[in-house]
mmCIF file of C-alpha atoms in Angstrom:
data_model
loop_
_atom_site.group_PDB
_atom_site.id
_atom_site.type_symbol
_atom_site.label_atom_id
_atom_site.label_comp_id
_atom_site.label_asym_id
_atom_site.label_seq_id
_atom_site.Cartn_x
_atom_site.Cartn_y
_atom_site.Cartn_z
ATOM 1 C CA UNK A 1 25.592 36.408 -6.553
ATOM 2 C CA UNK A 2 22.364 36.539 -5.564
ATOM 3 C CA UNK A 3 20.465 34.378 -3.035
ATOM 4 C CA UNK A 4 17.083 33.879 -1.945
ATOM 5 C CA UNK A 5 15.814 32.115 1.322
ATOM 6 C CA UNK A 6 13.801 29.313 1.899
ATOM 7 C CA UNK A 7 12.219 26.914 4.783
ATOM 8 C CA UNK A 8 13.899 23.856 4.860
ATOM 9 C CA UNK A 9 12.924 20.881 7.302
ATOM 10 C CA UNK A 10 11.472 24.364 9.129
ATOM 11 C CA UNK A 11 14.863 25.569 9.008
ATOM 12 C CA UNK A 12 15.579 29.395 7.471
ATOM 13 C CA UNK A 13 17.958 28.412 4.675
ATOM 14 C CA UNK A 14 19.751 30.950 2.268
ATOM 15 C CA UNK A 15 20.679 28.864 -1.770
ATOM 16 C CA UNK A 16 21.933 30.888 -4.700
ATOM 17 C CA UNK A 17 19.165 32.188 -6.684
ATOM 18 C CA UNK A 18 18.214 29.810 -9.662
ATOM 19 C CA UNK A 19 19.075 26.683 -7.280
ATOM 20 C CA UNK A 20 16.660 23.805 -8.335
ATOM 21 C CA UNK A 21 15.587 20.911 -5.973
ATOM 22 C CA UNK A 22 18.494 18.885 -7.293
ATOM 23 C CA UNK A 23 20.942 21.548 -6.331
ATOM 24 C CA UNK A 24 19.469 21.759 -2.676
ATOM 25 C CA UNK A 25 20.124 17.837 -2.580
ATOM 26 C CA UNK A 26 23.608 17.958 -3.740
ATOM 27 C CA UNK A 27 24.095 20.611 -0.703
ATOM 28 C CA UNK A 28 22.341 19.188 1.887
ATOM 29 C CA UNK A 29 24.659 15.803 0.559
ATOM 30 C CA UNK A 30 21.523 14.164 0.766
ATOM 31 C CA UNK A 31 21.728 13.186 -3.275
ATOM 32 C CA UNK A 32 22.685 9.661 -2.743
ATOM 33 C CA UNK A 33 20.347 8.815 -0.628
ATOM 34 C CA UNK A 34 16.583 8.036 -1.036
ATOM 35 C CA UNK A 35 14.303 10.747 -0.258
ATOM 36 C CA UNK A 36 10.904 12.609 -0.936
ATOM 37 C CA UNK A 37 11.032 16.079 -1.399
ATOM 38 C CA UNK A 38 7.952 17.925 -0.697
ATOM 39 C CA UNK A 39 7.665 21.524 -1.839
ATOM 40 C CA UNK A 40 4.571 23.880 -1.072
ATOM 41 C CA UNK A 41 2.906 20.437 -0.310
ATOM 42 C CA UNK A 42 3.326 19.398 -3.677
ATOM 43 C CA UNK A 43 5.940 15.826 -3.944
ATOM 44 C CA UNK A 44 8.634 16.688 -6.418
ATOM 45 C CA UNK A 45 9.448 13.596 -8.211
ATOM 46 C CA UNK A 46 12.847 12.444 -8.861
ATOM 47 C CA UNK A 47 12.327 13.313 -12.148
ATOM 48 C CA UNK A 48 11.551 16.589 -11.791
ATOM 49 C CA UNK A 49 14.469 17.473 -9.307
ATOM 50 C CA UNK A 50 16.792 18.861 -11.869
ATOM 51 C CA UNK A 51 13.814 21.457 -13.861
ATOM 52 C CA UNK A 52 12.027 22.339 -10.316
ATOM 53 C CA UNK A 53 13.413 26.028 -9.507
ATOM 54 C CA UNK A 54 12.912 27.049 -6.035
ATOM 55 C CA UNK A 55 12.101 30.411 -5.473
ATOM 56 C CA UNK A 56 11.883 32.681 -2.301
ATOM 57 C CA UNK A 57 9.834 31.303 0.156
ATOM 58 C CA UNK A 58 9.486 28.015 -0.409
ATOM 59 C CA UNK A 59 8.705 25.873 1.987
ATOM 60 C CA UNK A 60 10.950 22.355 1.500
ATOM 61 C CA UNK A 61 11.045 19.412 3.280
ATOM 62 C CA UNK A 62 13.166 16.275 2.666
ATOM 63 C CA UNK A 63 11.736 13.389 3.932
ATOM 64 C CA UNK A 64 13.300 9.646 4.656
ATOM 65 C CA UNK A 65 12.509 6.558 6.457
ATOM 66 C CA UNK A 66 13.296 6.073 9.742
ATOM 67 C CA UNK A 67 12.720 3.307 12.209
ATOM 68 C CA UNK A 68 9.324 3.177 13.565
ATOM 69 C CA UNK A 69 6.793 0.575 14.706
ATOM 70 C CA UNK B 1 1.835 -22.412 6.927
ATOM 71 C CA UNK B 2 -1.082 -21.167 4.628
ATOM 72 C CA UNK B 3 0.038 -17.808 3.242
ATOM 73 C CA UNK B 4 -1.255 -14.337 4.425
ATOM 74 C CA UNK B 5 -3.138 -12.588 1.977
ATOM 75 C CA UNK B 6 -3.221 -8.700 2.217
ATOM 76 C CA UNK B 7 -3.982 -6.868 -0.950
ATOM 77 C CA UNK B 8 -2.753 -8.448 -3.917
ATOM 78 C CA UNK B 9 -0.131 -9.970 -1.803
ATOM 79 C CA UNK B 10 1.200 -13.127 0.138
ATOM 80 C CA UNK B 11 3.125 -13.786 2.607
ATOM 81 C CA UNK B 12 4.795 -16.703 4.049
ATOM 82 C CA UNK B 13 5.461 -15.190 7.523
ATOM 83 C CA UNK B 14 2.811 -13.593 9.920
ATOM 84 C CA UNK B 15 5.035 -12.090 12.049
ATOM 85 C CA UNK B 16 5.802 -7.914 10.682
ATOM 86 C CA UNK B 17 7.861 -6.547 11.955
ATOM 87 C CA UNK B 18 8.309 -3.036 13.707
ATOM 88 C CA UNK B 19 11.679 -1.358 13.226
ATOM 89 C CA UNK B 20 11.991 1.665 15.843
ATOM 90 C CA UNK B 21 14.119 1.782 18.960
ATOM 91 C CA UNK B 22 16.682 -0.269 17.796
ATOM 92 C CA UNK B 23 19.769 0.204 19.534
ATOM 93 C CA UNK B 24 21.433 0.475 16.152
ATOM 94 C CA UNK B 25 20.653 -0.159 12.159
ATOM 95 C CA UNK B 26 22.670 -3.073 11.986
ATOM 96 C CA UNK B 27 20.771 -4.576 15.307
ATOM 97 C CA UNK B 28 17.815 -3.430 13.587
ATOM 98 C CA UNK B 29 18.672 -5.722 10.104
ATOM 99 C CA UNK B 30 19.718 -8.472 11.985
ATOM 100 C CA UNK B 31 16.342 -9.137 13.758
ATOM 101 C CA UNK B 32 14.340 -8.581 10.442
ATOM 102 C CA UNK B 33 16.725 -11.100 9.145
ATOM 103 C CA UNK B 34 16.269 -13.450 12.349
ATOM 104 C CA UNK B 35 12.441 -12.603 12.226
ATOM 105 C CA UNK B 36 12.181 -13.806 8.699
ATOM 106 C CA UNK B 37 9.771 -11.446 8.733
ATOM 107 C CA UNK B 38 8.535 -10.236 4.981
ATOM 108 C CA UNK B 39 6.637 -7.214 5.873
ATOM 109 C CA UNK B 40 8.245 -4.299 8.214
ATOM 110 C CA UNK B 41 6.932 -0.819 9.193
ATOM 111 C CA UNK B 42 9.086 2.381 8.519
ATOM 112 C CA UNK B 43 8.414 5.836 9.493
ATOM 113 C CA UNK B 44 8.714 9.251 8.054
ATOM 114 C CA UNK B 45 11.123 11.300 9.470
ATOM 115 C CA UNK B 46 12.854 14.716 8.348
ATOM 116 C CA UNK B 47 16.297 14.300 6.871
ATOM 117 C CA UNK B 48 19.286 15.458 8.904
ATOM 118 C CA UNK B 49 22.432 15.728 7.830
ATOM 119 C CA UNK B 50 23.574 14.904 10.820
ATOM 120 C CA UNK B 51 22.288 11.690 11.402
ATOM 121 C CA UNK B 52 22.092 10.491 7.684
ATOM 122 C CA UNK B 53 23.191 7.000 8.729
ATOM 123 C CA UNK B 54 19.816 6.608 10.055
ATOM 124 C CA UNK B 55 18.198 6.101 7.207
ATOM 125 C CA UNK B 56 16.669 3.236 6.944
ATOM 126 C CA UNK B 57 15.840 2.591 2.832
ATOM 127 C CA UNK B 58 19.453 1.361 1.711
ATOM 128 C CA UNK B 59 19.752 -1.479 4.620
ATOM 129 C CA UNK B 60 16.512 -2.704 4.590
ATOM 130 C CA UNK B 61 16.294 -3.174 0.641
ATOM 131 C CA UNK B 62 19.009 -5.172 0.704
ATOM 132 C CA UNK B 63 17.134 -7.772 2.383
ATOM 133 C CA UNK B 64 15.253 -9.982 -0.291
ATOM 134 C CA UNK B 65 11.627 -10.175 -0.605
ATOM 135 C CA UNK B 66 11.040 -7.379 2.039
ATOM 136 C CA UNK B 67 7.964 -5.410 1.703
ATOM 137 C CA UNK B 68 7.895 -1.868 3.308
ATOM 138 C CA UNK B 69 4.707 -0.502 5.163
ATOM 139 C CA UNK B 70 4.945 2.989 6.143
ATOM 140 C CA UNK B 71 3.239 4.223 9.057
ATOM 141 C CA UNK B 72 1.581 7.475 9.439
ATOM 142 C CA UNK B 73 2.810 8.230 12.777
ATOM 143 C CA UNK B 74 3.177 11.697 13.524
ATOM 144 C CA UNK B 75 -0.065 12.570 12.160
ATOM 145 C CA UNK B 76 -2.789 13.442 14.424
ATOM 146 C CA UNK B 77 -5.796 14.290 11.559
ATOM 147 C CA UNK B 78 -7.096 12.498 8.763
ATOM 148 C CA UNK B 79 -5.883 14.604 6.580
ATOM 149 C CA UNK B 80 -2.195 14.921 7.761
ATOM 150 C CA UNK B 81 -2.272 11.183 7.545
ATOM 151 C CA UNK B 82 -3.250 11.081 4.055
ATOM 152 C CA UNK B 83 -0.447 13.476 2.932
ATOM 153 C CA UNK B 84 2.286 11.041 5.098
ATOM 154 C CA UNK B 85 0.887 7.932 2.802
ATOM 155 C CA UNK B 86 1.584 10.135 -0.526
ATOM 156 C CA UNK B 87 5.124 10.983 0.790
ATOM 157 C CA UNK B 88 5.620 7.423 1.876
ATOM 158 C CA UNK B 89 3.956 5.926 -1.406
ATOM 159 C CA UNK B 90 6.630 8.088 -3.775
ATOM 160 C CA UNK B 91 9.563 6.526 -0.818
ATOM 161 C CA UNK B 92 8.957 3.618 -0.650
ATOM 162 C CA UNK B 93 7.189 2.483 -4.041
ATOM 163 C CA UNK B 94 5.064 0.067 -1.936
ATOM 164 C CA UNK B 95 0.981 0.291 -1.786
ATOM 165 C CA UNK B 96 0.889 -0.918 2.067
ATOM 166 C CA UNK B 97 -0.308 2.012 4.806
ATOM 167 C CA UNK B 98 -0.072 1.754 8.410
ATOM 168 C CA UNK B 99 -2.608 3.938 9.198
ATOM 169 C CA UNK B 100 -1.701 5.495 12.518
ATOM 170 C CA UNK B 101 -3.166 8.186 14.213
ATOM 171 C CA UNK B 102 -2.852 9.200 17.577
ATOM 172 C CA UNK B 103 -3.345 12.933 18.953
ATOM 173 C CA UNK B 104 -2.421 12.281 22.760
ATOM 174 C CA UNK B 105 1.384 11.461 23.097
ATOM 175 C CA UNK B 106 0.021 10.179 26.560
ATOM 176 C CA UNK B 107 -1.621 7.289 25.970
ATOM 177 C CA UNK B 108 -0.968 6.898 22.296
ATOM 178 C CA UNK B 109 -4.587 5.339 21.641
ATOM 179 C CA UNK B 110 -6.038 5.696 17.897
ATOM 180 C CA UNK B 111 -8.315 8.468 17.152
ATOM 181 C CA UNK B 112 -11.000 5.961 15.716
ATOM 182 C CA UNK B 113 -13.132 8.603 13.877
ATOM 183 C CA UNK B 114 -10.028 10.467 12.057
ATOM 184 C CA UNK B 115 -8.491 7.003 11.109
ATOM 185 C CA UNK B 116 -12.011 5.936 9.895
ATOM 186 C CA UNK B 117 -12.115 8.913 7.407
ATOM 187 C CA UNK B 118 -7.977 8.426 6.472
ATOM 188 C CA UNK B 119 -8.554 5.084 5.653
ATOM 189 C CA UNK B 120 -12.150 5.325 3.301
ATOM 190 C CA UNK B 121 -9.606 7.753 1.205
ATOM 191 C CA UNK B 122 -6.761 5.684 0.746
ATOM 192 C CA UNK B 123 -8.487 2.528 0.443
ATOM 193 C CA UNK B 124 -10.076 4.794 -2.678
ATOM 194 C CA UNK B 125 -6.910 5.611 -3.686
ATOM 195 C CA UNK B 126 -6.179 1.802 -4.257
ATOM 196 C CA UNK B 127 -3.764 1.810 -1.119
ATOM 197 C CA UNK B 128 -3.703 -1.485 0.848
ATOM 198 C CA UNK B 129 -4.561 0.172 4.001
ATOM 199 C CA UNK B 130 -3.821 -1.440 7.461
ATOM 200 C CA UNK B 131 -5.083 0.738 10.177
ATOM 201 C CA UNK B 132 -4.176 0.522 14.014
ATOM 202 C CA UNK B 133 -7.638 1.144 15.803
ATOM 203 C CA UNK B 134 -9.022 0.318 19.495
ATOM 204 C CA UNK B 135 -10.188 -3.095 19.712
ATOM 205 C CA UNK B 136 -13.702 -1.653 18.791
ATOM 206 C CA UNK B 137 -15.050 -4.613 16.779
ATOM 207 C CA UNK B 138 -17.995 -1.581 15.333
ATOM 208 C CA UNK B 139 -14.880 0.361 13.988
ATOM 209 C CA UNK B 140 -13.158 -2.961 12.590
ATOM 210 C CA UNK B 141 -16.336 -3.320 10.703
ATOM 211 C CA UNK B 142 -16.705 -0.234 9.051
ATOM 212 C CA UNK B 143 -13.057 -0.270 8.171
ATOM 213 C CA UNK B 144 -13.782 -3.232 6.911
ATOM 214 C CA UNK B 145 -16.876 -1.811 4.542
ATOM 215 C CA UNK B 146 -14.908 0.399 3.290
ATOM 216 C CA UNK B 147 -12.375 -1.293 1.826
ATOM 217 C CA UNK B 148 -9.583 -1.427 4.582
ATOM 218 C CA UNK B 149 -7.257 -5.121 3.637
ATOM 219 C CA UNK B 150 -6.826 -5.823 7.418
ATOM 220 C CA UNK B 151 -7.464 -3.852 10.831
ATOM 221 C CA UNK B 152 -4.633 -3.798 13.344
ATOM 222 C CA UNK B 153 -6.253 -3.978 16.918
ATOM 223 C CA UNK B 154 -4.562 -3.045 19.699
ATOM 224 C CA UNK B 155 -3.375 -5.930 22.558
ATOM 225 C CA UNK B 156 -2.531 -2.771 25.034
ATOM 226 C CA UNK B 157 -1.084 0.630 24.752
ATOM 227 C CA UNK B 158 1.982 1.503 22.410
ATOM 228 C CA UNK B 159 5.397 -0.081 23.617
ATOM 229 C CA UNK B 160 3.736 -0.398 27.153
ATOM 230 C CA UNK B 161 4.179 -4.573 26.920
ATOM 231 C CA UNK B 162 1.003 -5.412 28.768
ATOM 232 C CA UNK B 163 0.563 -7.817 26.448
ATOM 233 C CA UNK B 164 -3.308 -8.616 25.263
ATOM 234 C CA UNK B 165 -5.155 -6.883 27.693
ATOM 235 C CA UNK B 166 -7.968 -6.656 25.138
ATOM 236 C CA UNK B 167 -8.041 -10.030 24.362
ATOM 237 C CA UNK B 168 -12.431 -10.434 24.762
ATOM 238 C CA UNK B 169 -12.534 -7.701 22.479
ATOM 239 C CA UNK B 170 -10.142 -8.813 19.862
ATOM 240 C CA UNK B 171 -11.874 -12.296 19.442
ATOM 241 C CA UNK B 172 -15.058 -10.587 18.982
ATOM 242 C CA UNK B 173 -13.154 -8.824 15.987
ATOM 243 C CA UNK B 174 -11.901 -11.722 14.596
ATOM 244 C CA UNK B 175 -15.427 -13.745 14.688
ATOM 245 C CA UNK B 176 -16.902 -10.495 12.772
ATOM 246 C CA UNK B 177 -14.219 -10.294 10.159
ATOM 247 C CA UNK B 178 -14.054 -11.205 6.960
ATOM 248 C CA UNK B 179 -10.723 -9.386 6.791
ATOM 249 C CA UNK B 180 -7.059 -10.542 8.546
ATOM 250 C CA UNK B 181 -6.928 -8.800 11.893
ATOM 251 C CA UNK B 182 -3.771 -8.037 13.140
ATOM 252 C CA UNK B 183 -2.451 -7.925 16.745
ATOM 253 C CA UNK B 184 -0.519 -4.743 16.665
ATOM 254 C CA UNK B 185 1.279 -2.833 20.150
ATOM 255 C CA UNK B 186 1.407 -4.064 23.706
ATOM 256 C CA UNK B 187 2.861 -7.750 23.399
ATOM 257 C CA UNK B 188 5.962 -7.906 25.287
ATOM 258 C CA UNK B 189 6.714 -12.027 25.720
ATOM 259 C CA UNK B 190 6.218 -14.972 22.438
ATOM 260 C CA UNK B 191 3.965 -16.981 24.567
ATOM 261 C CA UNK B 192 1.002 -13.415 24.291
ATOM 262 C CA UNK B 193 2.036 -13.580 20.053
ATOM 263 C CA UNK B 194 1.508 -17.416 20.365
ATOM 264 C CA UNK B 195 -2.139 -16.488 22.435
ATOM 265 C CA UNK B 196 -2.746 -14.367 19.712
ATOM 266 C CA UNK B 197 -2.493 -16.744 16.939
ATOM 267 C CA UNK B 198 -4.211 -19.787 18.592
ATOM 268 C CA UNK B 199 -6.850 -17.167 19.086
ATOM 269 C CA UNK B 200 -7.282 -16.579 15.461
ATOM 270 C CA UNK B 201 -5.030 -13.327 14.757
ATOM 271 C CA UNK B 202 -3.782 -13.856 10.680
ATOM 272 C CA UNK B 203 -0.587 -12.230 12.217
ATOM 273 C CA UNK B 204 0.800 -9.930 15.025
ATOM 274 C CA UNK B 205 3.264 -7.136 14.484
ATOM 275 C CA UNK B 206 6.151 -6.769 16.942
ATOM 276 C CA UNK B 207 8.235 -3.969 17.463
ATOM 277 C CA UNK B 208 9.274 -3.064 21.142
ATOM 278 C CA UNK B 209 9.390 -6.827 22.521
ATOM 279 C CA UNK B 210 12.049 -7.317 20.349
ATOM 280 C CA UNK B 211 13.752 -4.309 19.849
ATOM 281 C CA UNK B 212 14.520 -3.720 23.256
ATOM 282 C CA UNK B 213 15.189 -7.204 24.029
ATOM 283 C CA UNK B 214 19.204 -7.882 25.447
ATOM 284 C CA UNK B 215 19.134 -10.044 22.298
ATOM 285 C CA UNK B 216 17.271 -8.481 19.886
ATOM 286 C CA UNK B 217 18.116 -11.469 16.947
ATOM 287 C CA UNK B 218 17.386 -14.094 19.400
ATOM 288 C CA UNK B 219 14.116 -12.458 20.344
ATOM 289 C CA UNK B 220 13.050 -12.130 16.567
ATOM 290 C CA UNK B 221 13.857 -15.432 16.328
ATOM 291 C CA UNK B 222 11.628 -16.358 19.164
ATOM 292 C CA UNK B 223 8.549 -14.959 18.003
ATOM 293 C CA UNK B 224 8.584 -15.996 14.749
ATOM 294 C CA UNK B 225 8.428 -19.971 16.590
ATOM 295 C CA UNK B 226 5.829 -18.974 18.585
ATOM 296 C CA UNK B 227 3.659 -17.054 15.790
ATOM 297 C CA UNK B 228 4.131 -20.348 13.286
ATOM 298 C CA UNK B 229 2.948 -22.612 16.606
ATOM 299 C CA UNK B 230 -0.217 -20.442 17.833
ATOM 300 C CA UNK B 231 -0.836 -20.513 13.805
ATOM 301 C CA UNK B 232 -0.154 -24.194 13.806
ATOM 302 C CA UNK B 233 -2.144 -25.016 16.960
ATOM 303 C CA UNK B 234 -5.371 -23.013 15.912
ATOM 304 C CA UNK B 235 -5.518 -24.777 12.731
ATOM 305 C CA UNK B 236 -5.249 -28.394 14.525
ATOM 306 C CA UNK B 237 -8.155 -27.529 16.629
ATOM 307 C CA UNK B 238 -7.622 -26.589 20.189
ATOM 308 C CA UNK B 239 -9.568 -28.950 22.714
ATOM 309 C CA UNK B 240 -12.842 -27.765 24.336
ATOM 310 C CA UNK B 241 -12.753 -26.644 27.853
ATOM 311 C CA UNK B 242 -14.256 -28.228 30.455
ATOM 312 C CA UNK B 243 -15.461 -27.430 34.068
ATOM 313 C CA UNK B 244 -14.284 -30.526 35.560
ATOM 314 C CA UNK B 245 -11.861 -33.345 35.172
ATOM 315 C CA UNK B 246 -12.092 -35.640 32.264
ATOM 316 C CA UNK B 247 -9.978 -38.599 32.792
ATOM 317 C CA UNK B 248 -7.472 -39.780 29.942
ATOM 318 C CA UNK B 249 -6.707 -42.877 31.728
ATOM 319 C CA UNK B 250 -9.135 -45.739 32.539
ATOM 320 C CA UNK B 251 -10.631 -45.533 36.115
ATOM 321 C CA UNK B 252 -10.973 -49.663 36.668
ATOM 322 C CA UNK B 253 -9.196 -50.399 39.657
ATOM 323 C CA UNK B 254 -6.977 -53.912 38.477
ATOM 324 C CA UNK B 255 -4.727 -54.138 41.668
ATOM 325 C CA UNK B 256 -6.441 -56.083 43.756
ATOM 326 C CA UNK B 257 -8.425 -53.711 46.255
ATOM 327 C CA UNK B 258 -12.019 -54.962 47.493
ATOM 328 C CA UNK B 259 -13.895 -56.850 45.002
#
């Protein structure tokens, strides 16, 4: 299988090629929660989780909300 | 009480609520739930896996009419700030900003030219912007001009509880305003919330006082009295000073001394 790597959260992360940003959610068991995935600084809508592709070098975050003042 | 207009929106409570440095989530719910607070702040944070219990989304909107303002902590430009109010716009489906910007992780204080351009974008952008600034009632103003719903004024330094140490400052805001200002960082007891209402704040936002608190619930509880009674006691009309005594009894001696 192949694989390609990506930034996550500024982490080095290796997915299965053809993973899209719903995949990457499902792995990171992050999927149930509610989060806003940024990609290349573009937001990737919920919507759009399932038909967004990453490909090699992506740079992903996953954001959520945290306590703060 | 009157209700607090920010936006589009009202509220019956003018005490928001900050939610970091809880000791726990569920400490965390139970003061917004003792605070009867309607508006809390959230921040953005990276998800970890780890720690996915932290997030804060699921508890809090499971407490009815709760409105979520992100904060744009973290950022220390304009324009990092208005990328962390997209992100937190798509989260948390609510058009209230905290705009926060601070570069020196020393003192913490607002970077008032940075948070002057964030907020003339968002405020474009139809956000309800509610920016944290130095109690500099020129900045208030031209927050104000363009288009800002409130400014946030600072009673002392970030967490530091030295309650309003810019108290002159923050009542020259208030007379200039035609917005709500907002006591935001620095009060540590209910009496320096209460000050700030009878002083004619449209709210104050809490976080450390009553996070940190032994009894965070109780706390909560506490300023939420004290904001409705400063609120209360500025719209009865507080007394004028005076420089000397003015009796409230009558002076006429009656028990039989000289006469």
């Amino acid at each position: 299988m192949s694989t390609i790597h990506i930034t996550l959260n500024g982490q080095k992360r290796e997915l299965p090629s053809g993973s899209s940003v719903a995949d990457l959610l499902k792995l990171e068991s992050a999927d149930s929660l509610k989060v806003a995935v940024v990609v290349n600084e573009q937001i990737v809508r919920p919507d759009d989780r399932a038909s967004h592709l990453l490909q090699k070098s992506d740079q992903v975050e996953i954001l959520v909300f945290a306590g703060g003042g | 009480m009157n209700a607090l207009r920010l936006g589009s929106y009202t509220f019956s409570s003018r005490l928001i609520l900050g939610t970091g440095k809880f000791s726990s989530v569920p400490a965390m719910i139970e003061a917004v739930r003792a605070s009867k607070a309607q508006l809390v702040t959230v921040a953005l944070r990276r998800f970890n896996r780890e720690q996915a219990e932290d997030d804060l989304f699921g508890p809090l909107s499971e407490i009815e009419g709760l409105t979520l303002m992100p904060n744009t902590s973290g950022a220390a430009t304009a324009k990092e700030a208005v990328k962390a109010a997209h992100i937190s716009r798509e989260l948390s489906g609510s058009p209230f900003i905290k705009v926060e910007i601070h570069p020196n992780p020393h003192h913490l204080m607002p970077d008032p030219i940075e948070t002057w351009e964030a907020c003339k974008i968002l405020a474009a952008e139809g956000f309800i912007v509610m920016p944290y600034i130095p109690a500099d009632p020129v900045l208030a103003k031209r927050l104000e001009e363009v288009g800002c719903s409130s400014v946030m004024p600072l009673g002392s330094a970030i967490g530091s509880g030295q309650g309003l140490s810019t108290s002159a400052m923050v009542q020259l805001i208030i007379r200039e305003s035609s917005i709500p200002v907002i006591v935001d960082a620095g009060l540590r007891s209910p009496s320096e919330a209460c000050a700030a209402m009878e002083m004619g704040c449209a709210a104050v936002l809490v976080n450390s006082a009553i996070a940190v608190a032994r009894d965070p619930a109780a706390m909560a509880s506490a300023f939420a009295k004290a904001v409705e009674a400063g609120y209360d006691a500025r719209n009865a009309g507080l007394m004028p000073r005076s420089g000397s005594a003015v009796a409230t009894s009558p002076l006429t001696s009656f028990l039989g001394a000289s006469s």
